[in-house]
Amino acid sequence: MENMTNLPVNTEVLDVAIPARIQRNHPIDNVLGPLTEGVQTRSQVGHVNECLYSCFISQIEPKNVAMALNEPSWVDAMHEELNQFKRLKVWQLLELPKGKKSLDTRWVFRNKQDDSGVIVRNKARLVVRGFRQIEGLDYTEVYAPVARLEAIRIFLAYASHMGFTVYQMDVKTAFLYGEVKEEIYVDQPPGFVDSKLPNHVYKLDKALYGLHQAPRAWYATLTDHLLKHGYKRGKIDQTLFIKRVKKELIMVQIYVDDIIFGSTSEELCKDFETVMKKRFEMSSLGEMTMFLGLQVRQDSSGILLHQGKYVADMLEKFGFQDSKEASTPMAERPLLNSDPDGEPVDQTLYRSMIGSLMYLTASRPDVLFAVCQCARYQANPKTSHINAVKRIFRYLKGRPKLGLWYPKNPEFNLYAFTDSNYGGCEFDRKSTSAGCQFLGDRLISWQCKKQQTVSTSTAEAEYVAASACCSQVIWMHHQLLDYGLDYLNTAIFCDNDAAIQITKNPVQHSKTKHIDIKVHFIRDCYERGLIHLAQVHTDNNVADLFTKPFARARFDMLFVESTAALSVPPAVEPPTAPRPEIELHD
């Protein structure tokens, strides 16, 4: 006999007596839900509503408007977007003036997922085809300040130094708040054309996504709002806003529509949220946990930055979940070269792997040199090059959850390391400049770049690298002035005595006449007392990590030195004791 239930065939069913007193005829007023669906309890009705809600969310992103109009969930999403335009008074419908042209619009459909990958929302966004805008007619200025990653790390380092918590907020449909000064007309949204006025167009009063001037208009609106409420904009970093109330301080860092802020007073944080919600539709995300792809973990001992989830996604994307682990990101020998006789490989795949790794260097200085070396051969990659990239992924497989540790302590001295690899490129014999900058125990920025010209000596290569490092230090000087910190005579540790002497005494070095003028500004910084070069032994120069590949023992020592360095006062030698490796734990 065919099994007509959802129970296994061999399941034993107990013979239980059915209670005799069962009310079969219920009053219609007590029935919950449609009469045709049977009787349900209140808890069952609530559970069913949740299931029905999940069923109403479309799991497929439509490719065009026609497909979206056939799905009720996407129609609701488009109506929600247009209702937002109405609430914010984004546009007004009118007849197109003579001599004017309108820009067409299109719908962009995206499924929003939660942390576990479950689709929780259908998002429809109406965007303008901004590539059809004409410069000088539809827009003039389009530049909008964007925070540098080094500025974000300085912000978090200062928060760990002061011991306050960093919070995060998000602006919903941020660009719709920006006021448009130019006269711009757009077509009616596809699928939502007014049947009575089909030939009319919309005149924009606020910016739409896709316009060239939309980011600038949003930034101007946000800036005006904060300045009216007593916040002062940073002189160097235009995305940093600071407000001081007596002895208390609140700092706000803006990255388009993502906002992070922290204060020495919880009252100032609540006041900032109130100020923002008065003008904009905001969503408070609580403590900062994810920002620009960087995962942040805050506790009483400090702040940890890492990209563990990003590494896991990369390994899965390129199929390295089960690969053999590598001890270092790049082999010490043989050195990577152009390999003219090698077999070509797929350029698209190679560039995709390099692009994914480049963003990872935002929190992983240990792979910076290897990624930069492999990135030089994207025009014509060979088998040896892609094997080197695969080794980086195998190294990440063994250390997927490493990060930068910003401890909570009062040490906040600024110092830097500089180094160079003389003639490091075998093809054109150009040297590689490297540098890294610290605030106390906290690694803030790091650089690895091939020099533009060929150096004729080790001293010249080190001198050029020191000048590049000095540029970053001077930028940090100006950036930290907004925090109320004034640094002078910053130590830059260099392991080449000749480069130090060239900086201090240029009169006796006639062989430096050919060096570009822009390199010599380090002398001016030295004479003004902004920096000074100090001697450091090669074994203790942590910037050496960004100049060449090493064996595992040397690599591990430099990596631990750079990511967990102790505080170095400006006038003393750098630390030499090994430090524990900072690693995430589940």
PDB file of N, CA and C in Angstrom, residues 115 156 165-169 259-260 285-298 303-309:
ATOM      1  N   ASP A 115      23.976  38.540   6.942  1.00  0.00           N
ATOM      2  CA  ASP A 115      25.317  37.981   7.118  1.00  0.00           C
ATOM      3  C   ASP A 115      25.407  36.517   6.731  1.00  0.00           C
ATOM      4  N   LEU A 156      40.887  55.257  14.093  1.00  0.00           N
ATOM      5  CA  LEU A 156      40.753  54.116  15.001  1.00  0.00           C
ATOM      6  C   LEU A 156      41.911  54.047  15.985  1.00  0.00           C
ATOM      7  N   THR A 165      34.654  54.200  22.451  1.00  0.00           N
ATOM      8  CA  THR A 165      34.056  53.295  21.480  1.00  0.00           C
ATOM      9  C   THR A 165      33.693  54.043  20.202  1.00  0.00           C
ATOM     10  N   VAL A 166      33.876  53.374  19.072  1.00  0.00           N
ATOM     11  CA  VAL A 166      33.533  53.945  17.768  1.00  0.00           C
ATOM     12  C   VAL A 166      32.206  53.349  17.317  1.00  0.00           C
ATOM     13  N   TYR A 167      31.278  54.231  16.922  1.00  0.00           N
ATOM     14  CA  TYR A 167      29.954  53.809  16.464  1.00  0.00           C
ATOM     15  C   TYR A 167      29.813  54.094  14.974  1.00  0.00           C
ATOM     16  N   GLN A 168      28.748  53.544  14.406  1.00  0.00           N
ATOM     17  CA  GLN A 168      28.552  53.640  12.960  1.00  0.00           C
ATOM     18  C   GLN A 168      27.101  53.961  12.652  1.00  0.00           C
ATOM     19  N   MET A 169      26.899  54.793  11.624  1.00  0.00           N
ATOM     20  CA  MET A 169      25.567  55.126  11.126  1.00  0.00           C
ATOM     21  C   MET A 169      25.570  55.066   9.606  1.00  0.00           C
ATOM     22  N   ILE A 259      29.073  56.641   7.968  1.00  0.00           N
ATOM     23  CA  ILE A 259      29.566  57.578   8.969  1.00  0.00           C
ATOM     24  C   ILE A 259      30.005  56.808  10.200  1.00  0.00           C
ATOM     25  N   ILE A 260      31.236  57.074  10.671  1.00  0.00           N
ATOM     26  CA  ILE A 260      31.696  56.538  11.935  1.00  0.00           C
ATOM     27  C   ILE A 260      31.997  57.714  12.856  1.00  0.00           C
ATOM     28  N   LEU A 285      23.713  51.733  13.460  1.00  0.00           N
ATOM     29  CA  LEU A 285      24.233  50.366  13.373  1.00  0.00           C
ATOM     30  C   LEU A 285      24.964  49.937  14.633  1.00  0.00           C
ATOM     31  N   GLY A 286      24.950  50.789  15.668  1.00  0.00           N
ATOM     32  CA  GLY A 286      25.615  50.428  16.919  1.00  0.00           C
ATOM     33  C   GLY A 286      27.118  50.559  16.814  1.00  0.00           C
ATOM     34  N   GLU A 287      27.833  49.721  17.557  1.00  0.00           N
ATOM     35  CA  GLU A 287      29.288  49.750  17.527  1.00  0.00           C
ATOM     36  C   GLU A 287      29.808  49.368  16.147  1.00  0.00           C
ATOM     37  N   MET A 288      30.885  49.997  15.765  1.00  0.00           N
ATOM     38  CA  MET A 288      31.476  49.757  14.452  1.00  0.00           C
ATOM     39  C   MET A 288      32.016  48.334  14.375  1.00  0.00           C
ATOM     40  N   THR A 289      31.503  47.556  13.432  1.00  0.00           N
ATOM     41  CA  THR A 289      31.952  46.179  13.232  1.00  0.00           C
ATOM     42  C   THR A 289      32.431  45.921  11.806  1.00  0.00           C
ATOM     43  N   MET A 290      31.912  46.679  10.839  1.00  0.00           N
ATOM     44  CA  MET A 290      32.297  46.506   9.441  1.00  0.00           C
ATOM     45  C   MET A 290      32.277  47.864   8.763  1.00  0.00           C
ATOM     46  N   PHE A 291      33.399  48.226   8.121  1.00  0.00           N
ATOM     47  CA  PHE A 291      33.479  49.529   7.459  1.00  0.00           C
ATOM     48  C   PHE A 291      34.410  49.403   6.271  1.00  0.00           C
ATOM     49  N   LEU A 292      33.867  49.670   5.087  1.00  0.00           N
ATOM     50  CA  LEU A 292      34.637  49.613   3.838  1.00  0.00           C
ATOM     51  C   LEU A 292      35.311  48.262   3.651  1.00  0.00           C
ATOM     52  N   GLY A 293      34.633  47.198   4.047  1.00  0.00           N
ATOM     53  CA  GLY A 293      35.192  45.863   3.917  1.00  0.00           C
ATOM     54  C   GLY A 293      36.115  45.452   5.037  1.00  0.00           C
ATOM     55  N   LEU A 294      36.430  46.370   5.958  1.00  0.00           N
ATOM     56  CA  LEU A 294      37.286  46.066   7.106  1.00  0.00           C
ATOM     57  C   LEU A 294      36.423  45.633   8.279  1.00  0.00           C
ATOM     58  N   GLN A 295      36.720  44.480   8.838  1.00  0.00           N
ATOM     59  CA  GLN A 295      36.029  44.018  10.037  1.00  0.00           C
ATOM     60  C   GLN A 295      36.746  44.585  11.257  1.00  0.00           C
ATOM     61  N   VAL A 296      35.967  45.081  12.192  1.00  0.00           N
ATOM     62  CA  VAL A 296      36.507  45.752  13.373  1.00  0.00           C
ATOM     63  C   VAL A 296      35.961  45.067  14.612  1.00  0.00           C
ATOM     64  N   ARG A 297      36.865  44.732  15.524  1.00  0.00           N
ATOM     65  CA  ARG A 297      36.462  44.158  16.812  1.00  0.00           C
ATOM     66  C   ARG A 297      36.987  45.050  17.922  1.00  0.00           C
ATOM     67  N   GLN A 298      36.075  45.552  18.741  1.00  0.00           N
ATOM     68  CA  GLN A 298      36.431  46.463  19.819  1.00  0.00           C
ATOM     69  C   GLN A 298      36.169  45.794  21.167  1.00  0.00           C
ATOM     70  N   ILE A 303      41.532  47.664  19.745  1.00  0.00           N
ATOM     71  CA  ILE A 303      40.755  47.514  18.512  1.00  0.00           C
ATOM     72  C   ILE A 303      41.542  46.632  17.543  1.00  0.00           C
ATOM     73  N   LEU A 304      40.860  45.692  16.946  1.00  0.00           N
ATOM     74  CA  LEU A 304      41.479  44.777  15.994  1.00  0.00           C
ATOM     75  C   LEU A 304      40.859  44.977  14.622  1.00  0.00           C
ATOM     76  N   LEU A 305      41.690  45.206  13.604  1.00  0.00           N
ATOM     77  CA  LEU A 305      41.250  45.343  12.215  1.00  0.00           C
ATOM     78  C   LEU A 305      41.657  44.102  11.439  1.00  0.00           C
ATOM     79  N   HIS A 306      40.734  43.555  10.686  1.00  0.00           N
ATOM     80  CA  HIS A 306      41.075  42.373   9.880  1.00  0.00           C
ATOM     81  C   HIS A 306      40.093  42.247   8.725  1.00  0.00           C
ATOM     82  N   GLN A 307      40.373  41.341   7.820  1.00  0.00           N
ATOM     83  CA  GLN A 307      39.515  41.051   6.673  1.00  0.00           C
ATOM     84  C   GLN A 307      39.339  39.548   6.535  1.00  0.00           C
ATOM     85  N   GLY A 308      39.014  38.907   7.642  1.00  0.00           N
ATOM     86  CA  GLY A 308      38.877  37.455   7.648  1.00  0.00           C
ATOM     87  C   GLY A 308      37.799  36.952   6.706  1.00  0.00           C
ATOM     88  N   LYS A 309      36.641  37.592   6.696  1.00  0.00           N
ATOM     89  CA  LYS A 309      35.557  37.168   5.809  1.00  0.00           C
ATOM     90  C   LYS A 309      35.942  37.384   4.352  1.00  0.00           C
TER      91      LYS A 309
END
